[in-house]
Coordinates of C-alpha atoms and ligand atoms in Angstrom, one line a residue:
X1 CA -211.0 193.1 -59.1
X2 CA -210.0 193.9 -55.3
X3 CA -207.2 196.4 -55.2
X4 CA -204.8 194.1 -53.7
X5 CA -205.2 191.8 -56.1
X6 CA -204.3 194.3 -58.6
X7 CA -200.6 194.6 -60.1
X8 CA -199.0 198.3 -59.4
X9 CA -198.9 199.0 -62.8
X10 CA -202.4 198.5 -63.3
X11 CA -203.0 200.9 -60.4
X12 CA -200.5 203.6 -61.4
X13 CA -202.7 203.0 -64.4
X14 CA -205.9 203.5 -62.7
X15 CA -204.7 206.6 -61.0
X16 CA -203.6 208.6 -63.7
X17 CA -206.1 208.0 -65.8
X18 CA -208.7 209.1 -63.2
X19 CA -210.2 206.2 -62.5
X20 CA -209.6 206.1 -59.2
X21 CA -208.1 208.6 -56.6
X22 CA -204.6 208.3 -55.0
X23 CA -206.9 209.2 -51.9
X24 CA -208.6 206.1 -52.4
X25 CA -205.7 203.9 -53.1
X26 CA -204.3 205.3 -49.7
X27 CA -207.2 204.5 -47.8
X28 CA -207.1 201.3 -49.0
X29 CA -203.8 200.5 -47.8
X30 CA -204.8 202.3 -44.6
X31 CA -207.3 200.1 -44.4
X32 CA -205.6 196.9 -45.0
X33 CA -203.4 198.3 -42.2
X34 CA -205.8 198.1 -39.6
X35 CA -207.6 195.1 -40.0
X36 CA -204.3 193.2 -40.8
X37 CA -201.0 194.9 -38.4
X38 CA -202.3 193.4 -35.0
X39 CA -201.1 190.2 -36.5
X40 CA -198.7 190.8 -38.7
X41 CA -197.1 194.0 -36.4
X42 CA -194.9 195.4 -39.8
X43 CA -195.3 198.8 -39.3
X44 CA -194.1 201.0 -36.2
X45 CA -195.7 203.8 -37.4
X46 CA -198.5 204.9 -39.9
X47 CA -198.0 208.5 -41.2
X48 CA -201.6 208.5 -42.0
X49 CA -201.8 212.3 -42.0
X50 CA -198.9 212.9 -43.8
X51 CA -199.4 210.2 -46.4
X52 CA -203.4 212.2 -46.9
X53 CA -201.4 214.9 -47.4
X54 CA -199.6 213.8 -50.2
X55 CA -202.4 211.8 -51.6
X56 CA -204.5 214.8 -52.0
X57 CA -201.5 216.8 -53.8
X58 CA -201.3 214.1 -56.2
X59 CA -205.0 214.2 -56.5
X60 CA -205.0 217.9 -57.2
X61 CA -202.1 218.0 -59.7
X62 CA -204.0 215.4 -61.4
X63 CA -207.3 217.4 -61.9
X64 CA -205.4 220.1 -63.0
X65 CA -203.7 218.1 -65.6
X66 CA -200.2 218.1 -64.4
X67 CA -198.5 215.1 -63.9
X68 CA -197.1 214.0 -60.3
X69 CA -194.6 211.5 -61.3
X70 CA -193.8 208.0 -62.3
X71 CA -195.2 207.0 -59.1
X72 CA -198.5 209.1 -59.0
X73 CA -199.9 207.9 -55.7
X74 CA -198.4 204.3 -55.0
X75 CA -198.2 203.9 -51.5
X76 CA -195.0 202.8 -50.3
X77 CA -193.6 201.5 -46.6
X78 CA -189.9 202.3 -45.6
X79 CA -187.9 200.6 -43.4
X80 CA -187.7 202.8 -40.3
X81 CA -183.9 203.1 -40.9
X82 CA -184.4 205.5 -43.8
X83 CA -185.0 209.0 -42.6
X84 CA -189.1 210.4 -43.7
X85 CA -189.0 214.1 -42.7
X86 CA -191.6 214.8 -39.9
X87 CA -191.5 210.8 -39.3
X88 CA -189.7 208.6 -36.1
X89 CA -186.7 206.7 -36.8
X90 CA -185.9 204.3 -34.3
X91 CA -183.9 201.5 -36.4
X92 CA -186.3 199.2 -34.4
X93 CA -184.0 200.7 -31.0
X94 CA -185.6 201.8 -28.1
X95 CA -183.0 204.4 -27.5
X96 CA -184.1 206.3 -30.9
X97 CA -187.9 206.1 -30.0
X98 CA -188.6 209.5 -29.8
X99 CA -186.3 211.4 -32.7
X100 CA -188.1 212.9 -35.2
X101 CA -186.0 213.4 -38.7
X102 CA -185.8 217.0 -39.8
X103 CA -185.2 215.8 -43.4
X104 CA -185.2 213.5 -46.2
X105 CA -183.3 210.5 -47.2
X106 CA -182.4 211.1 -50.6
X107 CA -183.8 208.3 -51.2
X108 CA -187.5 209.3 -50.0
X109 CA -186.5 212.7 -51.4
X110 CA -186.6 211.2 -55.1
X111 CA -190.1 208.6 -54.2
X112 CA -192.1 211.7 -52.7
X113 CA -191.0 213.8 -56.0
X114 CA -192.1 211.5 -58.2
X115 CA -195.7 211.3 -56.5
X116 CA -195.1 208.3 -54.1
X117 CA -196.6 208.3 -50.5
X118 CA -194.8 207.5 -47.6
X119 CA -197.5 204.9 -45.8
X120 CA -195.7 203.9 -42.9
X121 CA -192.2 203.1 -41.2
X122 CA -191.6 199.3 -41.1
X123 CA -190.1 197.5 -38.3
X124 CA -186.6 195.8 -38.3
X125 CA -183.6 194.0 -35.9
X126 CA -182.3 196.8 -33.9
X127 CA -179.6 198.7 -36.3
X128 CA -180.3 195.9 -39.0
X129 CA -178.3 193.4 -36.9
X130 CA -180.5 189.8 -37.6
X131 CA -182.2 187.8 -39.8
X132 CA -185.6 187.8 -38.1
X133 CA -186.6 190.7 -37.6
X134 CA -186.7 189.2 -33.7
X135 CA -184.2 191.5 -32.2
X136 CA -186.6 194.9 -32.6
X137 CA -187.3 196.5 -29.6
X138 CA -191.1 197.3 -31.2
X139 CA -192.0 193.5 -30.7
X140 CA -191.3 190.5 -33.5
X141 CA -193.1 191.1 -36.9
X142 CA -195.0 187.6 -37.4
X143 CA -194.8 185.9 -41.1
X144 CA -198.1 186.6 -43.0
X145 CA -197.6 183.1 -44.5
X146 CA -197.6 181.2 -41.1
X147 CA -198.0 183.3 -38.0
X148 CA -196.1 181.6 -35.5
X149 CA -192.9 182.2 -37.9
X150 CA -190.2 184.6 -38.8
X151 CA -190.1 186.8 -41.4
X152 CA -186.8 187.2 -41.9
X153 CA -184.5 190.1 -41.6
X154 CA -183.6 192.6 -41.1
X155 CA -186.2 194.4 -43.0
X156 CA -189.0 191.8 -42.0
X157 CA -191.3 194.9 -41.5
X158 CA -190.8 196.0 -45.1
X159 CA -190.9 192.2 -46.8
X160 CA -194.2 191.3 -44.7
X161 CA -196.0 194.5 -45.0
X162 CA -196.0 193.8 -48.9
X163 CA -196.5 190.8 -48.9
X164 CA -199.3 190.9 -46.8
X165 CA -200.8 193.7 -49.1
X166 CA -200.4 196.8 -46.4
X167 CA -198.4 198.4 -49.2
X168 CA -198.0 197.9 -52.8
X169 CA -194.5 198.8 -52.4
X170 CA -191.5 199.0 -49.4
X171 CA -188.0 200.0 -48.9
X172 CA -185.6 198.2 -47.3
X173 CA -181.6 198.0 -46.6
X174 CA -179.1 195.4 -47.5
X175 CA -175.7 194.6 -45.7
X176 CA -175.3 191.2 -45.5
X177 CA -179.0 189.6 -47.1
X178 CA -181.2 192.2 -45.0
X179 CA -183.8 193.0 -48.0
X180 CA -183.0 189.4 -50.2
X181 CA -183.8 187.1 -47.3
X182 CA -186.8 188.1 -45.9
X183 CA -188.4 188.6 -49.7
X184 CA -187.7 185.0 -50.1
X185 CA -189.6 183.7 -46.5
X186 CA -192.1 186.2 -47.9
X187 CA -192.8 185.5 -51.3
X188 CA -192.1 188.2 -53.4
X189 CA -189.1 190.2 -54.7
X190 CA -186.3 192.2 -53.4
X191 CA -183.3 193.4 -55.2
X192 CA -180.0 194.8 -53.7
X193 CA -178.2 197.0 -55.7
X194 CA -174.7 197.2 -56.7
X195 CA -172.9 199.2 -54.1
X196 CA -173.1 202.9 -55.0
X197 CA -176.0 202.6 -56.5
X198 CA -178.5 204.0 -54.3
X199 CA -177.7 207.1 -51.8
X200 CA -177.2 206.2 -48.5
X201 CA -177.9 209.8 -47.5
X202 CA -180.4 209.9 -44.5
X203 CA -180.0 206.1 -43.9
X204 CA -178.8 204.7 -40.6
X205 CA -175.5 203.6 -41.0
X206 CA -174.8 199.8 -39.9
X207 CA -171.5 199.0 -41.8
X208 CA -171.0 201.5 -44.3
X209 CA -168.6 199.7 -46.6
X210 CA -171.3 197.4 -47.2
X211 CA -174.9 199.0 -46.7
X212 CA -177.3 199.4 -49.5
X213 CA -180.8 200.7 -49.7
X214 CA -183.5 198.6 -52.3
X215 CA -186.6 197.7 -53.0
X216 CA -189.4 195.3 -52.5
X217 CA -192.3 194.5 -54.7
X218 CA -194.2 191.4 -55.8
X219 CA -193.2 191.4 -59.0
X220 CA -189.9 192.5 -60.7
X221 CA -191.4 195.0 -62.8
X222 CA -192.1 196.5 -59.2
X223 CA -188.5 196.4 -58.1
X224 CA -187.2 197.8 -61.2
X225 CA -189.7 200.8 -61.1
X226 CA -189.1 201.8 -57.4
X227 CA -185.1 200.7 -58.4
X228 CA -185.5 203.8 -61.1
X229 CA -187.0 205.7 -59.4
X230 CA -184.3 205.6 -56.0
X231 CA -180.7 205.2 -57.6
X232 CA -178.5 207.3 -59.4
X233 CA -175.8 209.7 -58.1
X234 CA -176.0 211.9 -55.3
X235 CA -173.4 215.0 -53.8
X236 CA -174.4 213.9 -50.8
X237 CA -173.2 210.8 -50.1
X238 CA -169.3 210.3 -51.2
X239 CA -169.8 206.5 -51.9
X240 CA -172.3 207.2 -54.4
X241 CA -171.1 206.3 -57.7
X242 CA -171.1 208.8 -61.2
X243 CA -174.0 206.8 -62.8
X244 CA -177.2 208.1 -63.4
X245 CA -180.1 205.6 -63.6
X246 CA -181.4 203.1 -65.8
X247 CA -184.7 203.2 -67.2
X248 CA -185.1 199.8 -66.0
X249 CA -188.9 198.7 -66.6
X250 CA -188.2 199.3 -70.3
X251 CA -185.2 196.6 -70.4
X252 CA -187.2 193.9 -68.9
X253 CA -188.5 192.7 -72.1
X254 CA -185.6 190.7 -74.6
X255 CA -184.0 187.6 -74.9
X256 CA -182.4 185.6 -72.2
X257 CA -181.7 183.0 -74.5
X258 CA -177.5 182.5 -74.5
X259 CA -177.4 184.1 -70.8
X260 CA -174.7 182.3 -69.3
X261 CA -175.4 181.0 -65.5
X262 CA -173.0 179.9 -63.0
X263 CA -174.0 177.7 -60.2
X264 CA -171.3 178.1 -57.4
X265 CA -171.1 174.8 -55.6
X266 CA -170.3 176.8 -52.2
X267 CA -173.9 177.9 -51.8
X268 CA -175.4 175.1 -52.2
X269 CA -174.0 173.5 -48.8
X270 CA -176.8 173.5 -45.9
X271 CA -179.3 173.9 -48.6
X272 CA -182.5 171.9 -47.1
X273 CA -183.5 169.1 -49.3
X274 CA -187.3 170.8 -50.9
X275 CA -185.4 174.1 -51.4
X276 CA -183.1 172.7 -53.4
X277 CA -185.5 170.4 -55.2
X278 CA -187.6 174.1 -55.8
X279 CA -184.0 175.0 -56.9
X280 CA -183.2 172.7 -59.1
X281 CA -186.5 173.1 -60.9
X282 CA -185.7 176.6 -61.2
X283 CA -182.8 175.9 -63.3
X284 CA -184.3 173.5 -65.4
X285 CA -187.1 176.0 -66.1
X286 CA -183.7 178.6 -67.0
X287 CA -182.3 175.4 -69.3
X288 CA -185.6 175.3 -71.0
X289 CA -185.8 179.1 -71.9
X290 CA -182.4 178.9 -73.6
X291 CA -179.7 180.0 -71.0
X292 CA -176.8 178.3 -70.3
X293 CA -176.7 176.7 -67.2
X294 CA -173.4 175.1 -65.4
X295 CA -172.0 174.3 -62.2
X296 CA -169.0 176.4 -61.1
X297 CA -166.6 176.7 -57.9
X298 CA -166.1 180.2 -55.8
X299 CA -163.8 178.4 -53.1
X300 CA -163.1 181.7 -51.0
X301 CA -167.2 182.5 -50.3
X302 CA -166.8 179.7 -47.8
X303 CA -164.9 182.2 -45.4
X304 CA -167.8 184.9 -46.1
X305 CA -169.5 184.8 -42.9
X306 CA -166.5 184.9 -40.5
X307 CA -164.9 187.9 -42.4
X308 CA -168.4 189.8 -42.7
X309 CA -168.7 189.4 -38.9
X310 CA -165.7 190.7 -38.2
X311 CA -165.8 193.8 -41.1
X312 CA -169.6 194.7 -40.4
X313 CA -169.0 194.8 -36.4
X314 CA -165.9 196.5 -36.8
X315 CA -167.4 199.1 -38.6
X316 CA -170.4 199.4 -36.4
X317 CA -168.6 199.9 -33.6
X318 CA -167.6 202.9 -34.9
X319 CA -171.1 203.8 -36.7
X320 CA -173.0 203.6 -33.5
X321 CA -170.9 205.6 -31.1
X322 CA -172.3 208.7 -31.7
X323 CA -176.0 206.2 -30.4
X324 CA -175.0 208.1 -26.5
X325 CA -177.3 209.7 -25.3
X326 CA -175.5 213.1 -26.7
X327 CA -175.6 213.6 -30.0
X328 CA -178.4 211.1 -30.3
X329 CA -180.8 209.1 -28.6
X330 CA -182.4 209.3 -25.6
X331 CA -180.6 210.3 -22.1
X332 CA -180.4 208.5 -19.2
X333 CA -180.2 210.2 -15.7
X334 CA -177.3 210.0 -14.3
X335 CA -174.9 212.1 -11.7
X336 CA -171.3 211.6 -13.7
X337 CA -170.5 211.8 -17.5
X338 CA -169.0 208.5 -17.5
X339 CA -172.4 207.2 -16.1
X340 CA -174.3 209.0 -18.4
X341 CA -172.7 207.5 -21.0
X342 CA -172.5 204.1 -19.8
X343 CA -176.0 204.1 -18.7
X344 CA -177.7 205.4 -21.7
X345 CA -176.1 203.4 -23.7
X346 CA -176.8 200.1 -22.0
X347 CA -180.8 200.9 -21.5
X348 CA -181.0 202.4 -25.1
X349 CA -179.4 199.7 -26.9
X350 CA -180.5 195.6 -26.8
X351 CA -178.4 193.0 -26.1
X352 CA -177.4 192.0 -30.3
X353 CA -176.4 195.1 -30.6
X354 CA -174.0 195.4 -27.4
X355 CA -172.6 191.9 -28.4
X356 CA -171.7 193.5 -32.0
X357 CA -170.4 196.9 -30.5
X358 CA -168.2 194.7 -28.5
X359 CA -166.9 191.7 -31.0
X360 CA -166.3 194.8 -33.1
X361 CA -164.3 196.6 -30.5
X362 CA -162.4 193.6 -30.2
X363 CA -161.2 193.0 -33.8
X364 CA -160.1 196.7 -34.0
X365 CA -158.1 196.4 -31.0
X366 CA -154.3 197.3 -31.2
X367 CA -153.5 193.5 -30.6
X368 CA -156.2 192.3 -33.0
X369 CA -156.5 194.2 -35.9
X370 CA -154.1 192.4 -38.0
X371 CA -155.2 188.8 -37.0
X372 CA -158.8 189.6 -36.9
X373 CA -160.2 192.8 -39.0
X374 CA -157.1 192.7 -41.6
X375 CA -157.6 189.2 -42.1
X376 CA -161.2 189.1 -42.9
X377 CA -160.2 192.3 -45.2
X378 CA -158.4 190.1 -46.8
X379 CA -160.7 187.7 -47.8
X380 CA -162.7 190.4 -49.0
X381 CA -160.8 191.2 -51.4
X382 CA -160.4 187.4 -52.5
X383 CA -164.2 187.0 -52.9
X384 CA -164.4 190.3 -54.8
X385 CA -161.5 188.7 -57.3
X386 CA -163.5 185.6 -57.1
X387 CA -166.2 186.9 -59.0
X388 CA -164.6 189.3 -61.0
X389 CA -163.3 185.8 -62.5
X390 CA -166.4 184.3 -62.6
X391 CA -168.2 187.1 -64.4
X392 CA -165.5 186.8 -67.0
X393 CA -167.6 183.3 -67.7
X394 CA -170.8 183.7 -67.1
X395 CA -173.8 186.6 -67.0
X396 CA -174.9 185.5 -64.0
X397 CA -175.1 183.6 -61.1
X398 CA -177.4 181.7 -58.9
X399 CA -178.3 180.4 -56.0
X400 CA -181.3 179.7 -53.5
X401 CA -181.8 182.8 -51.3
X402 CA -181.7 181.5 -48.2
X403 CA -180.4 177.9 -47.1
X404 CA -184.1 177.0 -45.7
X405 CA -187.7 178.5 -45.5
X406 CA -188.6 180.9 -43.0
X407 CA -188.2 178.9 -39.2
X408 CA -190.4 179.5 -36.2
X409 CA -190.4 182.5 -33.9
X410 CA -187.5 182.0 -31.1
X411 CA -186.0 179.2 -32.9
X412 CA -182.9 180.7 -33.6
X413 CA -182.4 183.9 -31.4
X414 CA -181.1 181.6 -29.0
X415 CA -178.5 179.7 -31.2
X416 CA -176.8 183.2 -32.9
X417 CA -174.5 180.7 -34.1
X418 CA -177.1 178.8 -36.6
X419 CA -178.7 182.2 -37.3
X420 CA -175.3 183.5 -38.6
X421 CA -174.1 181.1 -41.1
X422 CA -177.7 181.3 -42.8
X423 CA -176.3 184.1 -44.3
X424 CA -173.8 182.2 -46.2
X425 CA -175.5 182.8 -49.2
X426 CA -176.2 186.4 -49.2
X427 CA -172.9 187.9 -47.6
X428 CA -170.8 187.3 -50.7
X429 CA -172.5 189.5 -52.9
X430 CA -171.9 192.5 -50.3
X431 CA -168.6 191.7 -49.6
X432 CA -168.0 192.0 -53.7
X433 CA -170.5 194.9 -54.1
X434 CA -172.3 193.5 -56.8
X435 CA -176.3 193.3 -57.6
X436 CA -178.7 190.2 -56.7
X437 CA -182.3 189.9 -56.5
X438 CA -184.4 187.6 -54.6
X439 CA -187.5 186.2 -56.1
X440 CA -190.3 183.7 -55.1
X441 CA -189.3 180.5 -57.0
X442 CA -191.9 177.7 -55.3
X443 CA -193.3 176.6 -52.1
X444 CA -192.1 174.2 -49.1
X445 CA -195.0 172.4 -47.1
X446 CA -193.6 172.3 -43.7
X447 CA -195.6 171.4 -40.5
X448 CA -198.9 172.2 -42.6
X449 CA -198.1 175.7 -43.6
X450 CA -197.0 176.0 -47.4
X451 CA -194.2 178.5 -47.3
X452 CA -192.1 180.3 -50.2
X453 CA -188.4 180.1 -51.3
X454 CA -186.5 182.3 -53.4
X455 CA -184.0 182.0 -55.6
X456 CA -181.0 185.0 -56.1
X457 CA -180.0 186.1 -59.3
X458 CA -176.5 187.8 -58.3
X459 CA -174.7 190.1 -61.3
X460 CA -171.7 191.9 -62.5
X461 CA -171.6 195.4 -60.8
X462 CA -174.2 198.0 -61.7
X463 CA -175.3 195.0 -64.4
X464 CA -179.0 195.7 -62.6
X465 CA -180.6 195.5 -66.2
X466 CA -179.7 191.7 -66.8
X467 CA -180.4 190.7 -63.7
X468 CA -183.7 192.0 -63.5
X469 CA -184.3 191.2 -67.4
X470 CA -183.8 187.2 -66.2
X471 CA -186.3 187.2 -63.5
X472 CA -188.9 188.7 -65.5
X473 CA -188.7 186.3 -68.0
X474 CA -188.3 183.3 -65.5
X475 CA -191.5 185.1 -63.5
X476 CA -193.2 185.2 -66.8
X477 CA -192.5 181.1 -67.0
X478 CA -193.2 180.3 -62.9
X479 CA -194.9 183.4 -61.2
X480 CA -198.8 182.7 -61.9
X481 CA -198.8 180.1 -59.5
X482 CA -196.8 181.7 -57.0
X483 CA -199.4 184.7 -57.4
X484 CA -202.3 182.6 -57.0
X485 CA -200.8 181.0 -53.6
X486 CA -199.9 184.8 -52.4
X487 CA -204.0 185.8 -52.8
X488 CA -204.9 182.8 -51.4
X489 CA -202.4 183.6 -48.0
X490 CA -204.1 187.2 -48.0
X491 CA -207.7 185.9 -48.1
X492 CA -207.0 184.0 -45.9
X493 CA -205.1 186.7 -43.1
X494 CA -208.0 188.6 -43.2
X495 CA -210.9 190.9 -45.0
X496 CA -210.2 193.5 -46.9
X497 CA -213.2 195.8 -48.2
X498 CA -213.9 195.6 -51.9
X499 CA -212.9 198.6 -54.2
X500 CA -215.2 199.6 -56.3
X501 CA -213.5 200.2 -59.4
X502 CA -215.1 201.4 -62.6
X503 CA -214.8 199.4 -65.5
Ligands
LIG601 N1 -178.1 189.0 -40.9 C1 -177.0 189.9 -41.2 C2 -176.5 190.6 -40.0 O1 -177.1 190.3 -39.0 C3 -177.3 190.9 -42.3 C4 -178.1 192.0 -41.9 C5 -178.3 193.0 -42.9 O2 -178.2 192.8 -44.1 N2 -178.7 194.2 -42.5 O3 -175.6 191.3 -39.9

């Protein structure tokens, strides 16, 4: 068997039983790099020295008998808003392009002690502002499953990189869908945690209230192993919660039978027709493994997308201030302060952004602030009740994980508008700080591509374990033919040299 074709835990296997090196697993991936990121353009940058590095520590504790961690040598890509000592972190912005972090996300921190290796940095919409990974000032990532598409954002980079098999494994952030969306245009599986879950130490901030860090993988079992391996409380970031983490690969196996699943009405508007035939599938597959499936109403997520544009501007117009050219980012010549400033600014940053900074500026003005930002706090806190209420009924609750498959390259940049509400579905589970995961759940055949959806499994706060438990079992029922598709899309991409594995 090739090596992309083989599941993580059958590597992690592999590696720590000697079979094969975590050197050779890296060069692998290293491999698969080159022949396949002049199309796909995921990564911004390979650490291919550092990541050797690494691979030959693991190598060497593993010949001495020691053990490197629950991640001995799986390569993983991180969304290049997640600081990687030694490493560029540009948040897909030209005026970061030539920091270099002097430290580790804690985050990264907690994957590199546990064995992993840091492949690469993936690219991203400037500051995690899109949903198409079109706004980066590194160029657009292309969708492995159809080239002349999107794939999704913002952590495109991260989403296509696995699924494209550059890395068994990526990082990515959440704030409003970032990590759920583009796993569902790209076939595989992204989870985003209950706020608090996972340090934000060493992560770009975007808007704080509501920024998460998760994982990707194309299976759950890989989300809940790189989910162990990353959460848990940290000093160093005050919005961390006092909860330690779950050993969640070993809850993935039990019953789902009696689960109780809510089917909000509210995101199923806009829903194209085969996405919600795929969906509707899905929960008849759910019926027929003995949960509980029923229509419900959450009224107030309807208003989701106006108040998260006004909460996650308003807060990055603060976040990004200190993006001037002072205390970071790159320096424009100028002769005056003021046109220093200015100018640094307006080079540095792309024109998403700027429109952000502003409408954010503009909420939080004197004048504004009640009608505007206190407003859509308001309804923050009526979604948040919302499903407080609704988790009094039910386990959990679904929906597709984006309103349509992923759309063509320069579709929708120009129409913000129609590139905005698509997030209907996703924003509500950030505004209430609660846990979903994205996972493949059938294809669309659109204009002679065949391209994933994904359905989202959203659950009570820090209620990870369930969530993940019910797409395991529902991957268990539907993922072999979504696997077959996903070998059949890398075959076709490109080459990838044959690993010679012993038997
Ligand atoms: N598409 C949303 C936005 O542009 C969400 C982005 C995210 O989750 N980082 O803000």
């Amino acid at each position: 068997m090739e090596l992309w074709d083989m599941p993580v835990k059958d590597i992690l296997e592999h590696i720590s039983s000697g079979e094969i090196s975590a050197t050779e697993v890296l060069e692998h991936y290293l491999h698969a790099i080159r022949e396949k990121d002049s199309q796909v353009n995921a990564l911004i940058e390979v650490l291919e020295p550092m990541a050797r590095m690494d691979a030959s520590r693991v190598d060497a504790l593993l010949r001495e008998g020691q053990s490197p961690g629950a991640l001995a040598g799986l390569p993983v890509a991180v969304k290049d808003n997640i600081c990687v000592k030694g490493a560029g972190c540009t948040s897909g912005s030209k005026i970061m392009e030539n920091w270099v972090s002097p430290y580790d996300a804690t985050a990264i921190k907690r994957l590199r002690d546990r064995g992993a290796i840091i492949i690469g940095k993936t690219n991203m919409d400037e500051f995690a502002m899109g949903s198409s990974t079109e706004t980066s000032a590194f160029g657009i990532t292309k969708n492995p499953w159809d080239l002349t598409r999107v794939p999704g954002g913002s952590s495109g980079g991260s989403a296509a990189a696995v699924a494209s098999g550059m890395a068994p494994l990526a990082l990515g952030t959440d704030t409003g869908g970032s990590i759920r969306q583009p796993a569902s245009f790209n076939g595989i599986c992204g989870l985003k945690p209950t706020y608090g879950l996972v340090s934000r130490y060493g992560v770009t901030a975007y808007a704080s209230s509501l920024d998460t860090v998760g994982p990707f993988g194309e299976t759950v079992w890989d989300c809940a192993l790189l989910l162990e391996a990353i959460a848990g409380h940290d000093p160093m970031d005050a919005t961390c919660a006092l909860r330690e983490a779950v050993a969640y690969t070993k809850r993935l196996d039990g019953s789902v039978e009696g689960l109780r699943v809510g089917v909000p009405r509210e995101l199923l508007h806009g829903v194209a027709a085969p996405v919600k035939a795929q969906f509707h599938n899905t929960l008849s597959a759910m019926e027929n493994m003995g949960m509980i499936v029923e229509e419900t109403g959450l009224p107030s997520l309807a208003y989701g997308v106006e108040a998260y544009y006004a909460i996650a501007s308003a807060e990055a117009s603060s976040n990004l201030a200190r993006f001037d050219g002072v205390r970071f980012g790159r320096r424009a010549a100028a002769d005056t302060l003021d046109e220093m400033y200015t100018r640094s600014r307006g080079e540095g940053l792309g024109r998403e952004v700027i429109k952000r900074i502003l409408l954010g500026t503009f909420v939080l003005e004197p004048g504004n602030k009640d009608r505007y930002f206190m407003q859509a706090a308001r309804v923050r806190t009526l979604i948040k009740r919302e499903f407080e209420k609704a988790f009094e009924n039910f386990d959990l609750i679904v929906s597709p994980a984006s309103p349509d498959v992923a759309f063509k390259i320069g579709d929708r940049i120009r129409d913000p508008l129609t590139m905005y509400l698509a997030d209907l579905i996703t924003i509500p589970v950030n505004m209430a700080g609660v846990c979903a995961l994205s996972m493949p759940m059938g294809f669309v055949d659109c204009g002679g591509s065949t391209l994933p959806c994904g359905l989202q499994i959203i659950g009570k706060p820090f209620d990870e374990p369930t969530v993940l438990r019910a797409g395991h079992c529902l991957e268990q029922e539907i993922g072999a033919g979504i696997r077959e598709e996903m070998r059949n899309m890398r075959r076709k991409l490109g080459p990838v040299r044959e690993c010679e594995l012993v038997d």
